[in-house]
Coordinates of C-alpha atoms in Angstrom, one line a residue:
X28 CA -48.5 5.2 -52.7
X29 CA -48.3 9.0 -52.2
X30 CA -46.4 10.5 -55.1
X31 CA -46.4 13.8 -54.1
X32 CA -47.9 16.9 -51.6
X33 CA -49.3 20.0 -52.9
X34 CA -50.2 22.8 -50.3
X35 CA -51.0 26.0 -52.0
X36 CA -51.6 29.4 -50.0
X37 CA -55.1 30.5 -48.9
X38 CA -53.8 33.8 -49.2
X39 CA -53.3 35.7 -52.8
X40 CA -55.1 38.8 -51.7
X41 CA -52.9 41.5 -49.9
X42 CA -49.4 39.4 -50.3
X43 CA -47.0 41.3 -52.4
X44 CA -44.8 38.0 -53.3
X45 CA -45.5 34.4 -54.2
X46 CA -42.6 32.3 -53.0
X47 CA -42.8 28.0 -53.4
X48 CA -40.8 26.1 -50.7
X49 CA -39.8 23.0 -52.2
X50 CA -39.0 20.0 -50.2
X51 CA -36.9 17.1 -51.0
X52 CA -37.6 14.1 -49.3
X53 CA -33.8 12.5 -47.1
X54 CA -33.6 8.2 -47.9
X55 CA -36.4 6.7 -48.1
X56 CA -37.5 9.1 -50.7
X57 CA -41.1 9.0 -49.8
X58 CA -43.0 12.1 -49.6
X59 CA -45.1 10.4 -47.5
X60 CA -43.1 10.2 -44.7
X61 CA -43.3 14.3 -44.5
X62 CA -47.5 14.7 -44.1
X63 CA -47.6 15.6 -40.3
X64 CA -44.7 17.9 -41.0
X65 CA -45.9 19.6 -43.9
X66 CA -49.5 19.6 -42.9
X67 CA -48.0 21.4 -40.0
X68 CA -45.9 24.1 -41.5
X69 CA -48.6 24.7 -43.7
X70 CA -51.0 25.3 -41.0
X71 CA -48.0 27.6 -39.3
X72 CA -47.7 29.6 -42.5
X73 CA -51.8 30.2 -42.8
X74 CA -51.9 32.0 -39.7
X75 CA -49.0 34.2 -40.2
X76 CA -49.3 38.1 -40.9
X77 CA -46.7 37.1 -43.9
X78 CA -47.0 39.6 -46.9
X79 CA -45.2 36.5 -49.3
X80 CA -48.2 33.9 -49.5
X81 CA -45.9 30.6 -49.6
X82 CA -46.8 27.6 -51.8
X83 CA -45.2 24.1 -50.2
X84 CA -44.6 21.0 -52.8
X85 CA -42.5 17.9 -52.4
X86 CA -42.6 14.4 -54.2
X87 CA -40.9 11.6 -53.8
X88 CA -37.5 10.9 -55.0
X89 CA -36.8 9.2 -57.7
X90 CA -37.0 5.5 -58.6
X91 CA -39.0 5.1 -54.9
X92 CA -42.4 4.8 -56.2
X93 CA -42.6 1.5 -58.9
X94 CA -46.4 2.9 -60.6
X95 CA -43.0 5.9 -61.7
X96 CA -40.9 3.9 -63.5
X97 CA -39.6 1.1 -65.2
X98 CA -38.9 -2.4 -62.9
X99 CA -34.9 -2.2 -62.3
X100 CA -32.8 -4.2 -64.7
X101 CA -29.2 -4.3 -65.9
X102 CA -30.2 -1.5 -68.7
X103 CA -32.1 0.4 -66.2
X104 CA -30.7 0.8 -63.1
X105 CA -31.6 2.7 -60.0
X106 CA -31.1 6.0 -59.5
X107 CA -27.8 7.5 -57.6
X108 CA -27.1 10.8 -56.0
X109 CA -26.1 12.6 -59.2
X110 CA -29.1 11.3 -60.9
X111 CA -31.1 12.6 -58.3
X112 CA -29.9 16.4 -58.4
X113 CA -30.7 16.0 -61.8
X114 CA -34.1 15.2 -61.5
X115 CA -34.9 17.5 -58.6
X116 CA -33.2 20.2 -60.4
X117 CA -35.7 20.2 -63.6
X118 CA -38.6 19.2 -61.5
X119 CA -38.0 22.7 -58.6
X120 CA -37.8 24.4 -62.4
X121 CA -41.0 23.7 -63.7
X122 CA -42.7 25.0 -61.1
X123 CA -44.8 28.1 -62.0
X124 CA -48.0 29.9 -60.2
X125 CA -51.1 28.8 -61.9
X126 CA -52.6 31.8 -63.4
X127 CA -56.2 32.1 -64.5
X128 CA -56.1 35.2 -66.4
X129 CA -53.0 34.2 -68.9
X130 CA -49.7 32.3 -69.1
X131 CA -48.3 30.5 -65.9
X132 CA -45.5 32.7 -64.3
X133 CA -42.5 32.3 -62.3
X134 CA -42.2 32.3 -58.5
X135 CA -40.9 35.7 -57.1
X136 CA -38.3 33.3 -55.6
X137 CA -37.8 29.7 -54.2
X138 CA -36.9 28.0 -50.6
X139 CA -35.4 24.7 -51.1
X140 CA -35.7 22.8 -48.3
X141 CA -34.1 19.3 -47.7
X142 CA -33.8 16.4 -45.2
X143 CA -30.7 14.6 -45.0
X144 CA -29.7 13.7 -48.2
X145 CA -31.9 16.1 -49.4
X146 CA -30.1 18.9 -47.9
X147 CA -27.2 18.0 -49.9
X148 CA -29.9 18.0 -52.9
X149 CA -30.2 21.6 -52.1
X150 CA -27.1 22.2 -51.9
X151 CA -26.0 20.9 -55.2
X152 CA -28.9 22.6 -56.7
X153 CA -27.7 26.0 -55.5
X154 CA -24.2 25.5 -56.4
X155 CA -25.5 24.3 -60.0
X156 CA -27.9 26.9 -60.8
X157 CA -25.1 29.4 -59.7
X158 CA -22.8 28.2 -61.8
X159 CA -24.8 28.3 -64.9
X160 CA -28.3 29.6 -64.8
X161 CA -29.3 29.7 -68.0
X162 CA -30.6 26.2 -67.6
X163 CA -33.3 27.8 -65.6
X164 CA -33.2 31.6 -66.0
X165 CA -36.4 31.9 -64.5
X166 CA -35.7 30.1 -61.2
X167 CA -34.9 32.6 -58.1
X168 CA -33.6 30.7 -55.7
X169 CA -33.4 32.6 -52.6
X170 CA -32.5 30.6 -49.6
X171 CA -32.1 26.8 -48.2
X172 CA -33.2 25.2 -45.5
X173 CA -31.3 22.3 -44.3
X174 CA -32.5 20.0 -41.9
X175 CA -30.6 17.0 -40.2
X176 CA -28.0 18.1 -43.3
X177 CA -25.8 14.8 -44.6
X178 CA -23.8 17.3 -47.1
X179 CA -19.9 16.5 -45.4
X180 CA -17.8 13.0 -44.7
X181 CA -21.0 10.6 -44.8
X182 CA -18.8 7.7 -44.4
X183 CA -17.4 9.2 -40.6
X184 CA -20.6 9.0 -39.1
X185 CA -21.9 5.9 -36.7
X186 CA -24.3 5.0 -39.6
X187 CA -21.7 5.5 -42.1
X188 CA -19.3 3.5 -41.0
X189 CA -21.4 0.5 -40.4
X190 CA -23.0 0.6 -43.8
X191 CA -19.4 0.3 -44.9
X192 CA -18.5 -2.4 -42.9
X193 CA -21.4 -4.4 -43.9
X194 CA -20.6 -3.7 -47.7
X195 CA -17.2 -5.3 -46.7
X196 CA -18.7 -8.7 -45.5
X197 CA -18.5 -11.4 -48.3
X198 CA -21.4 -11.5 -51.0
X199 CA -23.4 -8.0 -49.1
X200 CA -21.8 -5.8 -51.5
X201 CA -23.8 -7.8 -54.7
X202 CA -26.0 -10.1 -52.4
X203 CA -27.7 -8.0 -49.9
X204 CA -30.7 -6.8 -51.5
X205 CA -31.3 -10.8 -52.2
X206 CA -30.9 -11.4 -48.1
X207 CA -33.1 -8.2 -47.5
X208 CA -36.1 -9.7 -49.6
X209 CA -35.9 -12.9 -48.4
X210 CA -36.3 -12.0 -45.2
X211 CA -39.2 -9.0 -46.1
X212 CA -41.2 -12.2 -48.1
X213 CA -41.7 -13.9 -44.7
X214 CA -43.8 -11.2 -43.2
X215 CA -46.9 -9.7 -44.6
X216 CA -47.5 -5.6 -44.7
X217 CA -49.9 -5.6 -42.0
X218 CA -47.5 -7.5 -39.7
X219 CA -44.7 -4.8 -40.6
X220 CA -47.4 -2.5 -40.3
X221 CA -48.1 -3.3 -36.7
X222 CA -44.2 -4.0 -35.3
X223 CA -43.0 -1.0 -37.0
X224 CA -45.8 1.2 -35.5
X225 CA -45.9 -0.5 -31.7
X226 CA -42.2 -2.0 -31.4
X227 CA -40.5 1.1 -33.1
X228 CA -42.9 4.3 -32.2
X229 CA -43.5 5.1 -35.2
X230 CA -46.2 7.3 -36.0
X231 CA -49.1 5.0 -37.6
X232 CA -48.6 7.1 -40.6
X233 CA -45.3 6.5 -40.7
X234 CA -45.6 3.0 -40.0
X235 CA -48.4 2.6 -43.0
X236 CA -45.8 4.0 -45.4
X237 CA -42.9 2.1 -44.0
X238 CA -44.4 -1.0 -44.5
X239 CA -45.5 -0.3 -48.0
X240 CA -42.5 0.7 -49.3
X241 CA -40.7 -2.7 -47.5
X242 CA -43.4 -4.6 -49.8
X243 CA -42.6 -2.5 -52.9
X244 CA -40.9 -4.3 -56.3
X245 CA -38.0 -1.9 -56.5
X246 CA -38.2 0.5 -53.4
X247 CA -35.9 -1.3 -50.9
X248 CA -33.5 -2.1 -53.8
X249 CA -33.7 2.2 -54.5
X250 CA -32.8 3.1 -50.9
X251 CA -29.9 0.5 -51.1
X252 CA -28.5 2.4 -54.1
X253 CA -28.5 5.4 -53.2
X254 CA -27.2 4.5 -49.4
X255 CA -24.4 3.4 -51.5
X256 CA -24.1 6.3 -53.9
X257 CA -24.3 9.0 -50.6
X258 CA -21.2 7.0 -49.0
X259 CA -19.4 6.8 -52.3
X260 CA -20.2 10.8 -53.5
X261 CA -20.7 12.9 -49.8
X262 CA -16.9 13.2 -48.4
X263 CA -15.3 17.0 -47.4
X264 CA -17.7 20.0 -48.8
X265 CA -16.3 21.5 -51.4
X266 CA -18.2 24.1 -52.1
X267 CA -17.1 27.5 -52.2
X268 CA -17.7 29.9 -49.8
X269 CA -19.3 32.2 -51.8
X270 CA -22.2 29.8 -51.9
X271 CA -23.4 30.1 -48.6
X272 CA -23.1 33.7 -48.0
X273 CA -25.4 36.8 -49.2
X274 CA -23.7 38.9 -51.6
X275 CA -24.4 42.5 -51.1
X276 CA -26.5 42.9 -54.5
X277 CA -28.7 40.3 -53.1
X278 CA -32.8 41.0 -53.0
X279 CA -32.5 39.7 -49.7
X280 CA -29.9 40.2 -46.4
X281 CA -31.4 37.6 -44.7
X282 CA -29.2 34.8 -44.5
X283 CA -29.4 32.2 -47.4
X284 CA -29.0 28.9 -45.9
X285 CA -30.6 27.7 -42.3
X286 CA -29.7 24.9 -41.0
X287 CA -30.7 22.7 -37.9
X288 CA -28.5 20.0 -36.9
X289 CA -29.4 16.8 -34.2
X290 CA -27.5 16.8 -31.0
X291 CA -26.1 13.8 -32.0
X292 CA -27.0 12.5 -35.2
X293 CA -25.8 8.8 -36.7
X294 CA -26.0 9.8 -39.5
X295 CA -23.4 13.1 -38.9
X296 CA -20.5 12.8 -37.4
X297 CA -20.0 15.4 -34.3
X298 CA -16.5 16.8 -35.5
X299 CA -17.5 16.9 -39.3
X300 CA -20.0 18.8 -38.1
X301 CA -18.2 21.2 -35.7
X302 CA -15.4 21.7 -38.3
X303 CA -18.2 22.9 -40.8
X304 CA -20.1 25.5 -37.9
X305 CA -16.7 27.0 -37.2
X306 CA -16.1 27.3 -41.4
X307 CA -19.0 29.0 -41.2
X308 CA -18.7 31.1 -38.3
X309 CA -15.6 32.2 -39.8
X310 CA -16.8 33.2 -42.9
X311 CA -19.8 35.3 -40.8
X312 CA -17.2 37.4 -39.6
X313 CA -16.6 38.5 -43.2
X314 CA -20.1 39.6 -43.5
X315 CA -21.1 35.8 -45.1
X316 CA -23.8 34.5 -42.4
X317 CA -25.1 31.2 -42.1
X318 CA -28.1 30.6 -39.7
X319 CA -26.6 27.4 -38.2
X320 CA -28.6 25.6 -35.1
X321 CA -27.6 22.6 -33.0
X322 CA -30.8 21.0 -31.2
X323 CA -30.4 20.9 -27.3
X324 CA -33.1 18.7 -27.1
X325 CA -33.1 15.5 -28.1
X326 CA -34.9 14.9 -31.9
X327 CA -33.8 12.2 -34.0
X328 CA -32.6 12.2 -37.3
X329 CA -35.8 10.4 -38.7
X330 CA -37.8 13.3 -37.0
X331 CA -40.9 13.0 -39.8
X332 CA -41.5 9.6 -37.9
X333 CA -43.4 10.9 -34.9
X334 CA -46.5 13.8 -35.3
X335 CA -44.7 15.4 -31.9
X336 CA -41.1 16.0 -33.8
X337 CA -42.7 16.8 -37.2
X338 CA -44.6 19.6 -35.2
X339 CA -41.5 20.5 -33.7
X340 CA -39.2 21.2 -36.8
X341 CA -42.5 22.7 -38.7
X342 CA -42.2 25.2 -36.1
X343 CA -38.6 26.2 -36.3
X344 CA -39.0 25.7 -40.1
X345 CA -41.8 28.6 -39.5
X346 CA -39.1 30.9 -37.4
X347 CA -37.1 30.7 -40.6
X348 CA -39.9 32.1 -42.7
X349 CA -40.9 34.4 -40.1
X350 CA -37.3 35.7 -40.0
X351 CA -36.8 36.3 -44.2
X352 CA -40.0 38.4 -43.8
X353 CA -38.9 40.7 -41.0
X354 CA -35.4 40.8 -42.4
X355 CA -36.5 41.7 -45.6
X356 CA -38.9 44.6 -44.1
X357 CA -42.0 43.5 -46.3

């Protein structure tokens, strides 16, 4: 199983920055899911006139992988949303350029980027590290990209609400993940494999990780946990408004969070989301701006599951870059 990507620039010479967009993966927390759209974006990034050369890196989430950790027990349970912050948080922080000549040094600045619950990853991150940076005094982060963003009333969406009905049934709440393997046991990977790539549409990379992680010891039991922990931890933002706008000391006037939201998501409910743009919008009008866009198209929430979609959000992921480098006038 993939563990993690690692996408370095081609392109040192000339660039007056070095910048790392980190990516954290939405539930499943498999890296793998995100090759066609990283392989993308980095393929985007290589033939921009960009004076930042941009590093990409993302890994799986935690407890997703079993060669990672420990099998689950009563004294080692799976990991939850909090946990997960956590472990992104000291993982974005250890990242330094690799350096030839002497000691490894810090990125000129950071782009967190997230999926789903990811986004909200970035999110917390941000609102952490600005809160109290001496955890990390050596981390810049800069902006965050949010894509498909589940970081407001989780439980209101279509998704939500059934996952919370289910939980309400007698025995799901402690049984479920016994009903889930039972039925998983019956079919072998390649036959997943096969139904997931030619029933579902999934891409056959997609479809090759998919299955694997449905065979895994502990993964299916990890995406449980932490579907669980996001209805249980994502309710009205409570961030403060000062954490999404550029302050006027900033290195940077561009704006510090993008976002690109699905038309309609099931995963994010259509007022939630509304009530948050206009929050936003409002807070523009004070000189706070948030890059904020709806898709008028029609890409799904699990958009890393087709090459065509992962091409697609690669590409707007690319306008963002594009747009920090002419805003910034570098």
């Amino acid at each position: 199983m993939l563990s993690s990507i690692w996408k370095p620039s081609e392109k040192i010479r000339g660039t007056h920055r070095h910048a790392l967009i980190y990516f954290i993966c939405g539930n499943p927390g498999l890296i793998g899911f995100y090759v066609d759209f990283l392989d993308a974006l980095r393929n985007l990034l290589n033939t921009s006139e960009s004076p930042t050369a941009y590093d990409i890196y993302g890994r799986n989430l935690l407890g997703f992988s079993d060669e990672e950790h420990e099998p689950f027990s009563q004294g080692n349970p799976p990991w939850d949303v909090h946990g997960q912050v956590d472990g992104m948080y000291q993982d974005v922080a250890s990242r330094f350029i690799t350096t030839q000549e002497g000691p490894n040094k810090p990125y000129d600045f950071v782009i967190l980027m997230g999926h789903s619950i990811g986004a909200y990853i970035c999110v917390e991150i941000f609102h952490r590290h600005t809160q109290d940076p001496s955890k990390a005094p050596h981390l810049n982060l800069r902006h965050g990209f949010l894509l498909f963003p589940t970081i407001a009333s989780l439980a209101l969406s279509q998704s939500g609400t059934r996952m919370n009905y289910l939980r309400s049934l007698p025995t799901m709440e402690t049984h479920f993940i016994t009903y889930a393997k039972a039925l998983l046991s019956i079919f072998p990977q390649a036959t997943l494999q096969w139904v997931i790539e030619n029933i579902m549409s999934f891409s056959a990379n997609a479809a090759s990780v998919t299955a694997e992680w449905l065979k895994s010891r502990d993964g299916v039991l990890q995406a449980l946990h932490m579907g669980k922990s996001e209805l249980d931890t994502i309710f009205e933002d409570t961030w403060e408004d000062e954490l999404w706008e550029v302050s006027a000391a900033a290195e940077t006037q561009a704006p510090r969070f993008f976002l690109f939201y699905g038309r309609e998501d099931h995963w994010v409910a259509n007022h939630v989301r509304d009530e948050f743009i206009e929050r936003r919008r409002r807070a523009g009008e004070k000189g706070g701006r948030t890059s904020i866009t709806v898709d008028e198209g029609n890409i799904q929430h699990a958009f890393c599951t087709k090459e065509h979609t992962s091409w697609s959000i690669a590409r707007r992921v690319h306008g963002w870059v594009e747009e920090i480098d002419r805003v910034d006038g570098m």
